[in-house]
Amino acid sequence: MCKKLSKCTKNKLLPTLAKLGQTAGKEKEETIEEIHEQLKILEDELKGKQFFGGQRIGYLDIVAMILVWLHLAGSITGQKILSTENFPLIYEWIERVMKMEVVNECLIPEEKRQDWIQLAQRAPKSASN
């Protein structure tokens, strides 16, 4: 399970999310479909558990923190890749993790998130120029 989750987030999900900001039209739709397929793997890993490793937060949850950023970015940009309908277990996990004081201490302050997310979206475009 650990290898499966790490592979999904590191080797597939992150590059696909980066590609999302560089696509449009049909290619963007295909990229979103690809992201959804990868998220389904993560959704399945949460079945019957509060956290990816079991009933306590652990290393796998830290690896999966990209899901929190995906949720936050969707809230800011309006491009909601994650939805409670499609990924209810991931959504519950995000809510659970975001209630943890230690997680909130590490997040960019709410008033600065929009600037950070917009900067992150522009970075791949400027790197390709």
PDB file of C-alpha atoms in Angstrom:
ATOM      1  CA  MET A   1       0.000   0.000   0.000  1.00  0.00           C
ATOM      2  CA  CYS A   2       2.788   2.429   0.877  1.00  0.00           C
ATOM      3  CA  LYS A   3       4.515   1.907  -2.464  1.00  0.00           C
ATOM      4  CA  LYS A   4       1.210   2.190  -4.326  1.00  0.00           C
ATOM      5  CA  LEU A   5       0.305   5.495  -2.661  1.00  0.00           C
ATOM      6  CA  SER A   6       3.779   6.972  -3.005  1.00  0.00           C
ATOM      7  CA  LYS A   7       3.966   5.956  -6.673  1.00  0.00           C
ATOM      8  CA  CYS A   8       0.555   7.426  -7.407  1.00  0.00           C
ATOM      9  CA  THR A   9       1.260  10.789  -5.788  1.00  0.00           C
ATOM     10  CA  LYS A  10       4.910  11.203  -6.731  1.00  0.00           C
ATOM     11  CA  ASN A  11       5.208   9.574 -10.135  1.00  0.00           C
ATOM     12  CA  LYS A  12       1.791  10.248 -11.631  1.00  0.00           C
ATOM     13  CA  LEU A  13      -0.389  12.732  -9.787  1.00  0.00           C
ATOM     14  CA  LEU A  14       2.145  15.536  -9.356  1.00  0.00           C
ATOM     15  CA  PRO A  15       3.280  15.628 -13.013  1.00  0.00           C
ATOM     16  CA  THR A  16      -0.321  15.357 -14.202  1.00  0.00           C
ATOM     17  CA  LEU A  17      -1.382  18.237 -11.944  1.00  0.00           C
ATOM     18  CA  ALA A  18       1.510  20.315 -13.294  1.00  0.00           C
ATOM     19  CA  LYS A  19       0.393  19.518 -16.836  1.00  0.00           C
ATOM     20  CA  LEU A  20      -3.125  20.718 -16.020  1.00  0.00           C
ATOM     21  CA  GLY A  21      -2.026  24.340 -15.867  1.00  0.00           C
ATOM     22  CA  GLN A  22      -0.491  24.088 -19.337  1.00  0.00           C
ATOM     23  CA  THR A  23      -3.433  22.597 -21.197  1.00  0.00           C
ATOM     24  CA  ALA A  24      -6.687  23.845 -22.664  1.00  0.00           C
ATOM     25  CA  GLY A  25      -9.772  22.464 -24.362  1.00  0.00           C
ATOM     26  CA  LYS A  26      -9.895  18.739 -25.072  1.00  0.00           C
ATOM     27  CA  GLU A  27      -6.382  18.180 -23.736  1.00  0.00           C
ATOM     28  CA  LYS A  28      -7.391  19.801 -20.426  1.00  0.00           C
ATOM     29  CA  GLU A  29     -10.474  17.555 -20.219  1.00  0.00           C
ATOM     30  CA  GLU A  30      -8.284  14.493 -20.827  1.00  0.00           C
ATOM     31  CA  THR A  31      -5.840  15.660 -18.153  1.00  0.00           C
ATOM     32  CA  ILE A  32      -8.699  16.067 -15.654  1.00  0.00           C
ATOM     33  CA  GLU A  33      -9.890  12.541 -16.501  1.00  0.00           C
ATOM     34  CA  GLU A  34      -6.371  11.248 -15.886  1.00  0.00           C
ATOM     35  CA  ILE A  35      -6.270  13.055 -12.516  1.00  0.00           C
ATOM     36  CA  HIS A  36      -9.643  11.542 -11.596  1.00  0.00           C
ATOM     37  CA  GLU A  37      -8.331   8.047 -12.368  1.00  0.00           C
ATOM     38  CA  GLN A  38      -5.372   8.659 -10.074  1.00  0.00           C
ATOM     39  CA  LEU A  39      -7.622  10.079  -7.357  1.00  0.00           C
ATOM     40  CA  LYS A  40      -9.784   6.938  -7.530  1.00  0.00           C
ATOM     41  CA  ILE A  41      -6.730   4.915  -6.483  1.00  0.00           C
ATOM     42  CA  LEU A  42      -6.280   7.172  -3.458  1.00  0.00           C
ATOM     43  CA  GLU A  43     -10.008   7.082  -2.674  1.00  0.00           C
ATOM     44  CA  ASP A  44      -9.882   3.279  -2.624  1.00  0.00           C
ATOM     45  CA  GLU A  45      -6.927   3.356  -0.219  1.00  0.00           C
ATOM     46  CA  LEU A  46      -9.019   5.271   2.344  1.00  0.00           C
ATOM     47  CA  LYS A  47     -11.866   2.740   2.487  1.00  0.00           C
ATOM     48  CA  GLY A  48     -12.438   1.721   6.100  1.00  0.00           C
ATOM     49  CA  LYS A  49      -9.703   4.008   7.431  1.00  0.00           C
ATOM     50  CA  GLN A  50      -9.445   7.520   8.829  1.00  0.00           C
ATOM     51  CA  PHE A  51      -5.966   8.055   7.402  1.00  0.00           C
ATOM     52  CA  PHE A  52      -3.990   6.439   4.598  1.00  0.00           C
ATOM     53  CA  GLY A  53      -1.946   4.307   6.999  1.00  0.00           C
ATOM     54  CA  GLY A  54      -4.836   3.348   9.270  1.00  0.00           C
ATOM     55  CA  GLN A  55      -6.468   5.099  12.202  1.00  0.00           C
ATOM     56  CA  ARG A  56      -3.631   7.537  12.962  1.00  0.00           C
ATOM     57  CA  ILE A  57      -1.935  10.150  10.824  1.00  0.00           C
ATOM     58  CA  GLY A  58       1.406   9.023   9.463  1.00  0.00           C
ATOM     59  CA  TYR A  59       3.959   9.270   6.696  1.00  0.00           C
ATOM     60  CA  LEU A  60       1.486   8.338   3.964  1.00  0.00           C
ATOM     61  CA  ASP A  61      -0.753  11.238   4.940  1.00  0.00           C
ATOM     62  CA  ILE A  62       2.181  13.616   4.650  1.00  0.00           C
ATOM     63  CA  VAL A  63       2.876  12.262   1.162  1.00  0.00           C
ATOM     64  CA  ALA A  64      -0.799  12.791   0.295  1.00  0.00           C
ATOM     65  CA  MET A  65      -0.885  16.427   1.483  1.00  0.00           C
ATOM     66  CA  ILE A  66      -0.949  17.440  -2.188  1.00  0.00           C
ATOM     67  CA  LEU A  67      -4.661  16.638  -1.933  1.00  0.00           C
ATOM     68  CA  VAL A  68      -5.104  19.455   0.592  1.00  0.00           C
ATOM     69  CA  TRP A  69      -3.423  21.853  -1.831  1.00  0.00           C
ATOM     70  CA  LEU A  70      -5.553  20.567  -4.691  1.00  0.00           C
ATOM     71  CA  HIS A  71      -8.634  21.281  -2.586  1.00  0.00           C
ATOM     72  CA  LEU A  72      -7.398  24.754  -1.583  1.00  0.00           C
ATOM     73  CA  ALA A  73      -6.461  25.632  -5.169  1.00  0.00           C
ATOM     74  CA  GLY A  74      -9.907  24.555  -6.364  1.00  0.00           C
ATOM     75  CA  SER A  75     -11.555  26.732  -3.737  1.00  0.00           C
ATOM     76  CA  ILE A  76      -9.573  29.739  -4.926  1.00  0.00           C
ATOM     77  CA  THR A  77      -9.581  29.208  -8.698  1.00  0.00           C
ATOM     78  CA  GLY A  78     -13.049  27.698  -9.001  1.00  0.00           C
ATOM     79  CA  GLN A  79     -11.577  24.724 -10.867  1.00  0.00           C
ATOM     80  CA  LYS A  80     -12.760  21.979  -8.557  1.00  0.00           C
ATOM     81  CA  ILE A  81     -11.030  18.739  -9.472  1.00  0.00           C
ATOM     82  CA  LEU A  82     -12.079  17.207  -6.149  1.00  0.00           C
ATOM     83  CA  SER A  83     -15.749  17.032  -5.239  1.00  0.00           C
ATOM     84  CA  THR A  84     -17.598  15.473  -2.338  1.00  0.00           C
ATOM     85  CA  GLU A  85     -19.726  13.545  -4.841  1.00  0.00           C
ATOM     86  CA  ASN A  86     -16.804  11.953  -6.697  1.00  0.00           C
ATOM     87  CA  PHE A  87     -14.345  11.562  -3.818  1.00  0.00           C
ATOM     88  CA  PRO A  88     -16.194  11.579  -0.479  1.00  0.00           C
ATOM     89  CA  LEU A  89     -13.477   9.705   1.416  1.00  0.00           C
ATOM     90  CA  ILE A  90     -10.753  12.052   0.217  1.00  0.00           C
ATOM     91  CA  TYR A  91     -12.931  15.018   1.184  1.00  0.00           C
ATOM     92  CA  GLU A  92     -13.489  13.577   4.676  1.00  0.00           C
ATOM     93  CA  TRP A  93      -9.739  12.983   4.979  1.00  0.00           C
ATOM     94  CA  ILE A  94      -9.016  16.595   3.940  1.00  0.00           C
ATOM     95  CA  GLU A  95     -11.468  17.912   6.526  1.00  0.00           C
ATOM     96  CA  ARG A  96      -9.957  15.659   9.191  1.00  0.00           C
ATOM     97  CA  VAL A  97      -6.394  16.700   8.363  1.00  0.00           C
ATOM     98  CA  MET A  98      -7.226  20.403   8.168  1.00  0.00           C
ATOM     99  CA  LYS A  99      -8.681  20.301  11.685  1.00  0.00           C
ATOM    100  CA  MET A 100      -5.274  19.285  13.026  1.00  0.00           C
ATOM    101  CA  GLU A 101      -3.371  22.138  14.626  1.00  0.00           C
ATOM    102  CA  VAL A 102      -0.003  20.852  13.421  1.00  0.00           C
ATOM    103  CA  VAL A 103      -1.214  20.900   9.811  1.00  0.00           C
ATOM    104  CA  ASN A 104      -2.643  24.409  10.058  1.00  0.00           C
ATOM    105  CA  GLU A 105       0.622  25.660  11.528  1.00  0.00           C
ATOM    106  CA  CYS A 106       2.394  24.484   8.362  1.00  0.00           C
ATOM    107  CA  LEU A 107      -0.085  25.850   5.813  1.00  0.00           C
ATOM    108  CA  ILE A 108       0.402  29.200   4.154  1.00  0.00           C
ATOM    109  CA  PRO A 109      -1.821  31.725   5.987  1.00  0.00           C
ATOM    110  CA  GLU A 110      -5.263  31.921   4.423  1.00  0.00           C
ATOM    111  CA  GLU A 111      -4.872  35.545   3.349  1.00  0.00           C
ATOM    112  CA  LYS A 112      -1.736  34.648   1.319  1.00  0.00           C
ATOM    113  CA  ARG A 113      -2.969  31.411  -0.290  1.00  0.00           C
ATOM    114  CA  GLN A 114      -4.526  33.015  -3.346  1.00  0.00           C
ATOM    115  CA  ASP A 115      -1.286  34.789  -4.268  1.00  0.00           C
ATOM    116  CA  TRP A 116       0.723  31.618  -3.710  1.00  0.00           C
ATOM    117  CA  ILE A 117      -1.617  29.444  -5.786  1.00  0.00           C
ATOM    118  CA  GLN A 118      -1.688  31.963  -8.635  1.00  0.00           C
ATOM    119  CA  LEU A 119       2.112  32.117  -8.570  1.00  0.00           C
ATOM    120  CA  ALA A 120       2.291  28.314  -8.599  1.00  0.00           C
ATOM    121  CA  GLN A 121      -0.033  28.196 -11.619  1.00  0.00           C
ATOM    122  CA  ARG A 122       2.150  30.645 -13.558  1.00  0.00           C
ATOM    123  CA  ALA A 123       5.450  28.934 -12.707  1.00  0.00           C
ATOM    124  CA  PRO A 124       5.226  26.052 -15.236  1.00  0.00           C
ATOM    125  CA  LYS A 125       4.244  28.476 -18.007  1.00  0.00           C
ATOM    126  CA  SER A 126       7.167  30.815 -17.337  1.00  0.00           C
ATOM    127  CA  ALA A 127       9.614  27.889 -17.046  1.00  0.00           C
ATOM    128  CA  SER A 128       8.682  26.709 -20.543  1.00  0.00           C
ATOM    129  CA  ASN A 129       9.424  30.121 -22.094  1.00  0.00           C
TER     130      ASN A 129
END
